[in-house]
Amino acid sequence: AQSVTQLGSHVSVSEGALVLLRCNYSSSVPPYLFWYVQYPNQGLQLLLKYTSAATLVKGINDFEAEFKKSETSFHLTKPSAHMSDAAEYFCAVTESGAGSYQLTFGKGTKLSVIP
Amino acid sequence: KAGVTQTPRYLIKTRGQQVTLSCSPISGHRSVSWYQQTPGQGLQFLFEYFSETQRNKGNFPGRFSGRQFSNSRSEMNVSTLELGDSALYLCASTERDSYEQYFGPGTRLTVT
Protein backbone atom coordinates (compact mmCIF):
# COMPACT_ATOMS: atom_id res chain seq x y z
CA ALA A 1 0.00 0.00 0.00
CA GLN A 2 1.15 3.50 -0.67
CA SER A 3 0.54 6.70 1.25
CA VAL A 4 1.49 10.36 1.19
CA THR A 5 1.97 12.73 4.10
CA GLN A 6 2.06 16.46 3.59
CA LEU A 7 3.43 18.30 6.58
CA GLY A 8 1.48 21.45 7.29
CA SER A 9 -2.08 21.91 6.10
CA HIS A 10 -1.48 25.64 5.83
CA VAL A 11 1.71 27.52 4.94
CA SER A 12 2.10 31.30 4.76
CA VAL A 13 5.00 33.05 3.07
CA SER A 14 5.75 36.63 2.16
CA GLU A 15 5.82 37.66 -1.48
CA GLY A 16 9.34 37.11 -2.77
CA ALA A 17 10.22 34.56 -0.08
CA LEU A 18 11.15 30.93 -0.58
CA VAL A 19 8.31 28.48 -0.84
CA LEU A 20 8.86 25.03 0.71
CA LEU A 21 6.05 22.49 0.81
CA ARG A 22 6.86 19.13 2.35
CA CYS A 23 5.84 15.69 1.12
CA ASN A 24 6.82 12.27 2.39
CA TYR A 25 5.67 9.07 0.78
CA SER A 26 5.44 5.40 1.52
CA SER A 27 5.55 2.86 -1.27
CA SER A 28 6.52 -0.80 -1.49
CA VAL A 29 7.76 -0.41 -5.06
CA PRO A 30 9.62 2.35 -6.88
CA PRO A 31 7.20 5.24 -6.94
CA TYR A 32 6.27 7.85 -9.43
CA LEU A 33 5.63 11.14 -7.66
CA PHE A 34 3.68 14.23 -8.63
CA TRP A 35 2.80 17.69 -7.43
CA TYR A 36 -0.51 19.23 -8.42
CA VAL A 37 -1.95 22.68 -7.75
CA GLN A 38 -5.62 23.50 -7.34
CA TYR A 39 -7.09 27.00 -7.55
CA PRO A 40 -10.54 27.64 -6.05
CA ASN A 41 -13.37 25.98 -7.94
CA GLN A 42 -11.02 24.39 -10.44
CA GLY A 43 -9.54 21.00 -11.16
CA LEU A 44 -5.96 19.95 -10.52
CA GLN A 45 -3.08 21.17 -12.64
CA LEU A 46 0.10 19.14 -12.90
CA LEU A 47 3.16 21.09 -11.70
CA LEU A 48 5.82 18.42 -12.10
CA LYS A 49 6.48 14.70 -11.95
CA TYR A 50 9.25 12.30 -10.98
CA THR A 51 9.42 9.04 -12.91
CA SER A 52 12.85 7.64 -11.98
CA ALA A 53 14.97 9.84 -14.24
CA ALA A 54 16.69 12.90 -12.72
CA THR A 55 16.09 13.27 -8.98
CA LEU A 56 15.78 17.05 -9.27
CA VAL A 57 12.68 17.79 -11.27
CA LYS A 58 11.77 21.16 -12.69
CA GLY A 59 8.18 22.08 -13.34
CA ILE A 60 6.07 24.96 -14.47
CA ASN A 61 6.16 28.47 -12.95
CA ASP A 62 9.69 27.95 -11.50
CA PHE A 63 8.64 25.16 -9.16
CA GLU A 64 10.98 22.27 -8.60
CA ALA A 65 11.14 19.20 -6.40
CA GLU A 66 13.86 16.80 -5.35
CA PHE A 67 13.32 13.07 -4.94
CA LYS A 68 15.28 11.75 -1.95
CA LYS A 69 14.92 8.01 -1.66
CA SER A 70 16.77 7.77 1.66
CA GLU A 71 14.37 10.26 3.22
CA THR A 72 11.31 9.08 1.24
CA SER A 73 10.66 12.74 0.49
CA PHE A 74 9.62 14.81 -2.49
CA HIS A 75 9.50 18.41 -1.24
CA LEU A 76 8.32 21.21 -3.52
CA THR A 77 10.21 24.51 -3.66
CA LYS A 78 10.07 27.82 -5.45
CA PRO A 79 12.75 30.49 -4.94
CA SER A 80 10.43 33.49 -4.89
CA ALA A 81 6.72 33.42 -4.12
CA HIS A 82 4.23 35.40 -6.21
CA MET A 83 0.74 36.38 -5.19
CA SER A 84 -0.56 34.14 -7.97
CA ASP A 85 0.96 31.10 -6.21
CA ALA A 86 -1.73 31.24 -3.52
CA ALA A 87 -3.58 27.95 -3.97
CA GLU A 88 -3.76 24.43 -2.57
CA TYR A 89 -0.98 22.01 -3.42
CA PHE A 90 -1.24 18.24 -3.48
CA CYS A 91 1.51 15.65 -3.52
CA ALA A 92 0.59 12.30 -5.08
CA VAL A 93 2.16 8.90 -5.64
CA THR A 94 1.53 6.02 -7.96
CA GLU A 95 3.29 2.69 -8.29
CA SER A 96 5.39 2.25 -11.40
CA GLY A 97 4.48 -0.83 -13.41
CA ALA A 98 1.34 -1.52 -11.42
CA GLY A 99 -0.84 -1.59 -14.52
CA SER A 100 -2.93 1.27 -13.20
CA TYR A 101 -2.53 5.02 -13.08
CA GLN A 102 -4.32 5.34 -9.73
CA LEU A 103 -3.00 8.25 -7.71
CA THR A 104 -2.87 8.36 -3.92
CA PHE A 105 -2.94 11.95 -2.72
CA GLY A 106 -1.80 13.73 0.40
CA LYS A 107 -4.27 15.87 2.32
CA GLY A 108 -3.02 19.03 0.65
CA THR A 109 -1.26 22.20 1.77
CA LYS A 110 -2.93 25.56 1.37
CA LEU A 111 -0.37 28.21 0.48
CA SER A 112 -1.05 31.83 1.38
CA VAL A 113 1.19 34.59 0.01
CA ILE A 114 1.36 37.78 2.07
CA PRO A 115 2.02 41.01 0.14
CA LYS B 1 -5.75 19.79 -27.90
CA ALA B 2 -8.85 20.45 -25.88
CA GLY B 3 -8.62 19.57 -22.21
CA VAL B 4 -10.70 17.20 -20.15
CA THR B 5 -14.32 18.31 -20.03
CA GLN B 6 -16.90 17.38 -17.43
CA THR B 7 -20.61 17.93 -17.48
CA PRO B 8 -22.53 19.21 -15.73
CA ARG B 9 -20.38 21.54 -13.65
CA TYR B 10 -22.91 21.84 -10.85
CA LEU B 11 -25.72 19.59 -9.68
CA ILE B 12 -28.18 19.67 -6.84
CA LYS B 13 -29.97 16.44 -6.01
CA THR B 14 -32.16 15.10 -3.24
CA ARG B 15 -31.36 12.16 -1.00
CA GLY B 16 -32.41 8.90 -2.57
CA GLN B 17 -32.11 10.11 -6.15
CA GLN B 18 -29.50 8.95 -8.59
CA VAL B 19 -27.09 11.00 -10.69
CA THR B 20 -24.92 10.50 -13.77
CA LEU B 21 -21.80 12.53 -14.41
CA SER B 22 -19.98 12.68 -17.72
CA CYS B 23 -16.33 13.06 -18.64
CA SER B 24 -14.72 13.53 -22.04
CA PRO B 25 -10.96 12.86 -21.99
CA ILE B 26 -8.26 14.53 -24.01
CA SER B 27 -8.28 13.22 -27.56
CA GLY B 28 -6.15 10.10 -27.82
CA HIS B 29 -6.19 9.33 -24.09
CA ARG B 30 -7.66 5.91 -23.39
CA SER B 31 -7.44 5.92 -19.61
CA VAL B 32 -10.01 7.76 -17.52
CA SER B 33 -9.94 7.92 -13.72
CA TRP B 34 -12.48 9.34 -11.30
CA TYR B 35 -11.81 10.91 -7.91
CA GLN B 36 -14.01 12.26 -5.14
CA GLN B 37 -12.85 15.35 -3.28
CA THR B 38 -14.35 16.35 0.08
CA PRO B 39 -13.05 18.64 2.83
CA GLY B 40 -12.96 15.78 5.30
CA GLN B 41 -11.55 12.91 3.27
CA GLY B 42 -9.55 14.81 0.67
CA LEU B 43 -9.01 13.29 -2.75
CA GLN B 44 -10.03 9.66 -2.99
CA PHE B 45 -9.77 7.36 -5.98
CA LEU B 46 -13.05 5.95 -7.24
CA PHE B 47 -12.19 3.90 -10.32
CA GLU B 48 -10.17 3.77 -13.51
CA TYR B 49 -11.17 2.68 -16.97
CA PHE B 50 -8.91 1.75 -19.85
CA SER B 51 -10.25 0.75 -23.26
CA GLU B 52 -13.78 0.30 -21.89
CA THR B 53 -12.63 -2.00 -19.06
CA GLN B 54 -12.52 -1.14 -15.38
CA ARG B 55 -9.03 -2.02 -14.28
CA ASN B 56 -8.98 -0.59 -10.80
CA LYS B 57 -11.53 0.37 -8.17
CA GLY B 58 -11.27 2.29 -4.93
CA ASN B 59 -12.95 1.57 -1.64
CA PHE B 60 -16.42 2.90 -2.33
CA PRO B 61 -19.81 1.20 -1.97
CA GLY B 62 -21.51 -0.43 -4.91
CA ARG B 63 -23.77 2.61 -5.29
CA PHE B 64 -20.87 4.14 -7.18
CA SER B 65 -20.42 2.74 -10.66
CA GLY B 66 -18.96 3.79 -13.94
CA ARG B 67 -18.43 2.88 -17.51
CA GLN B 68 -16.39 3.88 -20.51
CA PHE B 69 -17.50 4.03 -24.10
CA SER B 70 -15.62 3.12 -27.26
CA ASN B 71 -14.71 6.79 -27.84
CA SER B 72 -13.10 6.82 -24.33
CA ARG B 73 -15.80 9.08 -22.87
CA SER B 74 -16.74 7.97 -19.40
CA GLU B 75 -19.71 8.27 -17.10
CA MET B 76 -20.06 7.64 -13.42
CA ASN B 77 -23.32 6.95 -11.68
CA VAL B 78 -24.27 7.25 -8.06
CA SER B 79 -27.52 5.64 -7.00
CA THR B 80 -29.54 6.23 -3.85
CA LEU B 81 -27.73 9.44 -3.04
CA GLU B 82 -26.76 10.21 0.55
CA LEU B 83 -25.86 13.55 2.11
CA GLY B 84 -22.28 12.37 2.40
CA ASP B 85 -22.01 12.05 -1.37
CA SER B 86 -21.86 15.83 -1.64
CA ALA B 87 -18.43 16.44 -3.14
CA LEU B 88 -16.42 17.64 -6.07
CA TYR B 89 -16.07 14.76 -8.54
CA LEU B 90 -12.98 14.98 -10.68
CA CYS B 91 -12.20 13.10 -13.83
CA ALA B 92 -8.68 12.68 -15.20
CA SER B 93 -7.35 11.25 -18.43
CA THR B 94 -3.93 9.77 -19.05
CA GLU B 95 -1.90 9.20 -22.18
CA ARG B 96 -0.66 5.62 -22.24
CA ASP B 97 2.59 5.08 -20.32
CA SER B 98 3.08 8.77 -19.47
CA TYR B 99 1.53 8.47 -15.99
CA GLU B 100 0.57 12.14 -16.26
CA GLN B 101 -3.05 12.60 -15.30
CA TYR B 102 -4.84 15.64 -16.69
CA PHE B 103 -7.83 16.72 -14.68
CA GLY B 104 -11.10 18.27 -15.70
CA PRO B 105 -12.70 21.15 -13.78
CA GLY B 106 -14.93 18.78 -11.82
CA THR B 107 -18.62 18.42 -11.14
CA ARG B 108 -19.81 19.90 -7.86
CA LEU B 109 -22.58 17.66 -6.51
CA THR B 110 -24.73 18.85 -3.65
CA VAL B 111 -27.14 16.40 -2.04
CA THR B 112 -29.93 17.90 0.07
mmCIF file of C-alpha atoms in Angstrom:
data_model
loop_
_atom_site.group_PDB
_atom_site.id
_atom_site.type_symbol
_atom_site.label_atom_id
_atom_site.label_comp_id
_atom_site.label_asym_id
_atom_site.label_seq_id
_atom_site.Cartn_x
_atom_site.Cartn_y
_atom_site.Cartn_z
ATOM 1 C CA ALA A 1 0.000 0.000 0.000
ATOM 2 C CA GLN A 2 1.148 3.497 -0.674
ATOM 3 C CA SER A 3 0.545 6.697 1.253
ATOM 4 C CA VAL A 4 1.488 10.355 1.190
ATOM 5 C CA THR A 5 1.973 12.729 4.101
ATOM 6 C CA GLN A 6 2.062 16.463 3.591
ATOM 7 C CA LEU A 7 3.432 18.296 6.582
ATOM 8 C CA GLY A 8 1.476 21.450 7.292
ATOM 9 C CA SER A 9 -2.080 21.910 6.099
ATOM 10 C CA HIS A 10 -1.480 25.640 5.826
ATOM 11 C CA VAL A 11 1.710 27.520 4.943
ATOM 12 C CA SER A 12 2.100 31.298 4.755
ATOM 13 C CA VAL A 13 5.001 33.047 3.069
ATOM 14 C CA SER A 14 5.753 36.632 2.161
ATOM 15 C CA GLU A 15 5.818 37.663 -1.476
ATOM 16 C CA GLY A 16 9.344 37.106 -2.769
ATOM 17 C CA ALA A 17 10.219 34.561 -0.079
ATOM 18 C CA LEU A 18 11.154 30.934 -0.583
ATOM 19 C CA VAL A 19 8.307 28.475 -0.838
ATOM 20 C CA LEU A 20 8.857 25.035 0.710
ATOM 21 C CA LEU A 21 6.047 22.485 0.814
ATOM 22 C CA ARG A 22 6.859 19.130 2.345
ATOM 23 C CA CYS A 23 5.843 15.693 1.124
ATOM 24 C CA ASN A 24 6.823 12.267 2.395
ATOM 25 C CA TYR A 25 5.673 9.066 0.780
ATOM 26 C CA SER A 26 5.439 5.404 1.517
ATOM 27 C CA SER A 27 5.549 2.859 -1.268
ATOM 28 C CA SER A 28 6.516 -0.799 -1.489
ATOM 29 C CA VAL A 29 7.758 -0.415 -5.056
ATOM 30 C CA PRO A 30 9.617 2.352 -6.881
ATOM 31 C CA PRO A 31 7.201 5.237 -6.944
ATOM 32 C CA TYR A 32 6.273 7.849 -9.429
ATOM 33 C CA LEU A 33 5.628 11.145 -7.657
ATOM 34 C CA PHE A 34 3.681 14.235 -8.631
ATOM 35 C CA TRP A 35 2.796 17.688 -7.426
ATOM 36 C CA TYR A 36 -0.514 19.228 -8.423
ATOM 37 C CA VAL A 37 -1.949 22.676 -7.752
ATOM 38 C CA GLN A 38 -5.619 23.504 -7.344
ATOM 39 C CA TYR A 39 -7.091 26.996 -7.554
ATOM 40 C CA PRO A 40 -10.536 27.639 -6.050
ATOM 41 C CA ASN A 41 -13.371 25.975 -7.942
ATOM 42 C CA GLN A 42 -11.024 24.394 -10.440
ATOM 43 C CA GLY A 43 -9.545 21.001 -11.156
ATOM 44 C CA LEU A 44 -5.964 19.945 -10.521
ATOM 45 C CA GLN A 45 -3.079 21.167 -12.641
ATOM 46 C CA LEU A 46 0.104 19.136 -12.896
ATOM 47 C CA LEU A 47 3.159 21.087 -11.703
ATOM 48 C CA LEU A 48 5.816 18.416 -12.099
ATOM 49 C CA LYS A 49 6.480 14.700 -11.945
ATOM 50 C CA TYR A 50 9.249 12.297 -10.977
ATOM 51 C CA THR A 51 9.417 9.042 -12.909
ATOM 52 C CA SER A 52 12.853 7.642 -11.984
ATOM 53 C CA ALA A 53 14.967 9.845 -14.238
ATOM 54 C CA ALA A 54 16.694 12.896 -12.723
ATOM 55 C CA THR A 55 16.090 13.268 -8.983
ATOM 56 C CA LEU A 56 15.783 17.052 -9.274
ATOM 57 C CA VAL A 57 12.676 17.785 -11.266
ATOM 58 C CA LYS A 58 11.768 21.162 -12.693
ATOM 59 C CA GLY A 59 8.180 22.076 -13.335
ATOM 60 C CA ILE A 60 6.074 24.962 -14.471
ATOM 61 C CA ASN A 61 6.165 28.467 -12.953
ATOM 62 C CA ASP A 62 9.688 27.947 -11.500
ATOM 63 C CA PHE A 63 8.641 25.162 -9.157
ATOM 64 C CA GLU A 64 10.977 22.271 -8.599
ATOM 65 C CA ALA A 65 11.139 19.200 -6.404
ATOM 66 C CA GLU A 66 13.859 16.797 -5.350
ATOM 67 C CA PHE A 67 13.325 13.073 -4.936
ATOM 68 C CA LYS A 68 15.276 11.753 -1.946
ATOM 69 C CA LYS A 69 14.924 8.014 -1.660
ATOM 70 C CA SER A 70 16.775 7.771 1.661
ATOM 71 C CA GLU A 71 14.368 10.258 3.224
ATOM 72 C CA THR A 72 11.305 9.080 1.238
ATOM 73 C CA SER A 73 10.655 12.737 0.489
ATOM 74 C CA PHE A 74 9.625 14.814 -2.492
ATOM 75 C CA HIS A 75 9.498 18.406 -1.238
ATOM 76 C CA LEU A 76 8.323 21.213 -3.521
ATOM 77 C CA THR A 77 10.212 24.507 -3.661
ATOM 78 C CA LYS A 78 10.074 27.819 -5.454
ATOM 79 C CA PRO A 79 12.746 30.489 -4.938
ATOM 80 C CA SER A 80 10.428 33.488 -4.892
ATOM 81 C CA ALA A 81 6.719 33.424 -4.120
ATOM 82 C CA HIS A 82 4.234 35.397 -6.206
ATOM 83 C CA MET A 83 0.738 36.380 -5.194
ATOM 84 C CA SER A 84 -0.556 34.140 -7.973
ATOM 85 C CA ASP A 85 0.957 31.102 -6.211
ATOM 86 C CA ALA A 86 -1.727 31.236 -3.519
ATOM 87 C CA ALA A 87 -3.576 27.951 -3.969
ATOM 88 C CA GLU A 88 -3.762 24.426 -2.575
ATOM 89 C CA TYR A 89 -0.982 22.008 -3.423
ATOM 90 C CA PHE A 90 -1.236 18.245 -3.484
ATOM 91 C CA CYS A 91 1.508 15.651 -3.525
ATOM 92 C CA ALA A 92 0.587 12.302 -5.082
ATOM 93 C CA VAL A 93 2.156 8.903 -5.643
ATOM 94 C CA THR A 94 1.530 6.018 -7.957
ATOM 95 C CA GLU A 95 3.291 2.689 -8.291
ATOM 96 C CA SER A 96 5.392 2.250 -11.397
ATOM 97 C CA GLY A 97 4.476 -0.828 -13.411
ATOM 98 C CA ALA A 98 1.337 -1.517 -11.422
ATOM 99 C CA GLY A 99 -0.842 -1.592 -14.516
ATOM 100 C CA SER A 100 -2.928 1.267 -13.204
ATOM 101 C CA TYR A 101 -2.535 5.020 -13.085
ATOM 102 C CA GLN A 102 -4.319 5.342 -9.727
ATOM 103 C CA LEU A 103 -2.997 8.252 -7.714
ATOM 104 C CA THR A 104 -2.869 8.360 -3.917
ATOM 105 C CA PHE A 105 -2.945 11.952 -2.717
ATOM 106 C CA GLY A 106 -1.801 13.729 0.395
ATOM 107 C CA LYS A 107 -4.271 15.874 2.317
ATOM 108 C CA GLY A 108 -3.020 19.026 0.648
ATOM 109 C CA THR A 109 -1.256 22.196 1.767
ATOM 110 C CA LYS A 110 -2.927 25.562 1.369
ATOM 111 C CA LEU A 111 -0.375 28.207 0.484
ATOM 112 C CA SER A 112 -1.046 31.830 1.376
ATOM 113 C CA VAL A 113 1.192 34.594 0.015
ATOM 114 C CA ILE A 114 1.365 37.777 2.066
ATOM 115 C CA PRO A 115 2.024 41.007 0.145
ATOM 116 C CA LYS B 1 -5.747 19.786 -27.901
ATOM 117 C CA ALA B 2 -8.847 20.454 -25.879
ATOM 118 C CA GLY B 3 -8.619 19.575 -22.214
ATOM 119 C CA VAL B 4 -10.704 17.202 -20.150
ATOM 120 C CA THR B 5 -14.317 18.312 -20.025
ATOM 121 C CA GLN B 6 -16.895 17.382 -17.426
ATOM 122 C CA THR B 7 -20.609 17.928 -17.484
ATOM 123 C CA PRO B 8 -22.530 19.209 -15.734
ATOM 124 C CA ARG B 9 -20.380 21.545 -13.654
ATOM 125 C CA TYR B 10 -22.914 21.837 -10.848
ATOM 126 C CA LEU B 11 -25.718 19.587 -9.676
ATOM 127 C CA ILE B 12 -28.180 19.674 -6.844
ATOM 128 C CA LYS B 13 -29.968 16.435 -6.009
ATOM 129 C CA THR B 14 -32.157 15.104 -3.242
ATOM 130 C CA ARG B 15 -31.359 12.158 -1.000
ATOM 131 C CA GLY B 16 -32.407 8.900 -2.574
ATOM 132 C CA GLN B 17 -32.115 10.114 -6.152
ATOM 133 C CA GLN B 18 -29.497 8.951 -8.586
ATOM 134 C CA VAL B 19 -27.087 10.995 -10.690
ATOM 135 C CA THR B 20 -24.922 10.500 -13.770
ATOM 136 C CA LEU B 21 -21.800 12.532 -14.407
ATOM 137 C CA SER B 22 -19.982 12.681 -17.720
ATOM 138 C CA CYS B 23 -16.330 13.055 -18.644
ATOM 139 C CA SER B 24 -14.717 13.531 -22.044
ATOM 140 C CA PRO B 25 -10.960 12.859 -21.992
ATOM 141 C CA ILE B 26 -8.262 14.529 -24.014
ATOM 142 C CA SER B 27 -8.276 13.224 -27.563
ATOM 143 C CA GLY B 28 -6.154 10.099 -27.821
ATOM 144 C CA HIS B 29 -6.186 9.330 -24.095
ATOM 145 C CA ARG B 30 -7.661 5.910 -23.389
ATOM 146 C CA SER B 31 -7.443 5.916 -19.608
ATOM 147 C CA VAL B 32 -10.009 7.756 -17.516
ATOM 148 C CA SER B 33 -9.943 7.919 -13.720
ATOM 149 C CA TRP B 34 -12.479 9.342 -11.303
ATOM 150 C CA TYR B 35 -11.808 10.911 -7.907
ATOM 151 C CA GLN B 36 -14.010 12.256 -5.139
ATOM 152 C CA GLN B 37 -12.847 15.354 -3.276
ATOM 153 C CA THR B 38 -14.353 16.347 0.075
ATOM 154 C CA PRO B 39 -13.050 18.642 2.829
ATOM 155 C CA GLY B 40 -12.958 15.776 5.303
ATOM 156 C CA GLN B 41 -11.552 12.908 3.266
ATOM 157 C CA GLY B 42 -9.550 14.815 0.672
ATOM 158 C CA LEU B 43 -9.006 13.290 -2.753
ATOM 159 C CA GLN B 44 -10.027 9.662 -2.994
ATOM 160 C CA PHE B 45 -9.768 7.358 -5.980
ATOM 161 C CA LEU B 46 -13.054 5.946 -7.238
ATOM 162 C CA PHE B 47 -12.190 3.898 -10.319
ATOM 163 C CA GLU B 48 -10.166 3.769 -13.507
ATOM 164 C CA TYR B 49 -11.166 2.684 -16.969
ATOM 165 C CA PHE B 50 -8.914 1.753 -19.851
ATOM 166 C CA SER B 51 -10.255 0.754 -23.256
ATOM 167 C CA GLU B 52 -13.776 0.295 -21.887
ATOM 168 C CA THR B 53 -12.626 -1.998 -19.059
ATOM 169 C CA GLN B 54 -12.521 -1.135 -15.382
ATOM 170 C CA ARG B 55 -9.026 -2.019 -14.280
ATOM 171 C CA ASN B 56 -8.984 -0.590 -10.798
ATOM 172 C CA LYS B 57 -11.527 0.367 -8.175
ATOM 173 C CA GLY B 58 -11.275 2.291 -4.930
ATOM 174 C CA ASN B 59 -12.946 1.571 -1.635
ATOM 175 C CA PHE B 60 -16.418 2.901 -2.329
ATOM 176 C CA PRO B 61 -19.811 1.196 -1.967
ATOM 177 C CA GLY B 62 -21.514 -0.434 -4.906
ATOM 178 C CA ARG B 63 -23.774 2.606 -5.293
ATOM 179 C CA PHE B 64 -20.874 4.138 -7.179
ATOM 180 C CA SER B 65 -20.421 2.740 -10.657
ATOM 181 C CA GLY B 66 -18.957 3.795 -13.939
ATOM 182 C CA ARG B 67 -18.429 2.879 -17.512
ATOM 183 C CA GLN B 68 -16.388 3.882 -20.512
ATOM 184 C CA PHE B 69 -17.496 4.034 -24.099
ATOM 185 C CA SER B 70 -15.619 3.124 -27.263
ATOM 186 C CA ASN B 71 -14.710 6.786 -27.835
ATOM 187 C CA SER B 72 -13.105 6.824 -24.329
ATOM 188 C CA ARG B 73 -15.796 9.082 -22.874
ATOM 189 C CA SER B 74 -16.744 7.973 -19.399
ATOM 190 C CA GLU B 75 -19.710 8.269 -17.102
ATOM 191 C CA MET B 76 -20.063 7.641 -13.422
ATOM 192 C CA ASN B 77 -23.320 6.953 -11.684
ATOM 193 C CA VAL B 78 -24.273 7.249 -8.056
ATOM 194 C CA SER B 79 -27.524 5.640 -6.999
ATOM 195 C CA THR B 80 -29.535 6.230 -3.845
ATOM 196 C CA LEU B 81 -27.731 9.443 -3.035
ATOM 197 C CA GLU B 82 -26.756 10.208 0.549
ATOM 198 C CA LEU B 83 -25.860 13.548 2.107
ATOM 199 C CA GLY B 84 -22.276 12.366 2.398
ATOM 200 C CA ASP B 85 -22.013 12.048 -1.371
ATOM 201 C CA SER B 86 -21.857 15.829 -1.636
ATOM 202 C CA ALA B 87 -18.432 16.444 -3.138
ATOM 203 C CA LEU B 88 -16.416 17.636 -6.072
ATOM 204 C CA TYR B 89 -16.071 14.762 -8.537
ATOM 205 C CA LEU B 90 -12.976 14.979 -10.676
ATOM 206 C CA CYS B 91 -12.200 13.095 -13.827
ATOM 207 C CA ALA B 92 -8.681 12.683 -15.204
ATOM 208 C CA SER B 93 -7.347 11.254 -18.431
ATOM 209 C CA THR B 94 -3.929 9.767 -19.055
ATOM 210 C CA GLU B 95 -1.902 9.196 -22.182
ATOM 211 C CA ARG B 96 -0.664 5.618 -22.240
ATOM 212 C CA ASP B 97 2.586 5.075 -20.317
ATOM 213 C CA SER B 98 3.082 8.769 -19.472
ATOM 214 C CA TYR B 99 1.526 8.467 -15.991
ATOM 215 C CA GLU B 100 0.573 12.142 -16.257
ATOM 216 C CA GLN B 101 -3.052 12.598 -15.299
ATOM 217 C CA TYR B 102 -4.835 15.639 -16.692
ATOM 218 C CA PHE B 103 -7.833 16.717 -14.676
ATOM 219 C CA GLY B 104 -11.097 18.269 -15.697
ATOM 220 C CA PRO B 105 -12.705 21.148 -13.780
ATOM 221 C CA GLY B 106 -14.932 18.785 -11.823
ATOM 222 C CA THR B 107 -18.620 18.421 -11.139
ATOM 223 C CA ARG B 108 -19.812 19.898 -7.860
ATOM 224 C CA LEU B 109 -22.576 17.656 -6.514
ATOM 225 C CA THR B 110 -24.731 18.852 -3.645
ATOM 226 C CA VAL B 111 -27.140 16.403 -2.042
ATOM 227 C CA THR B 112 -29.931 17.901 0.065
#
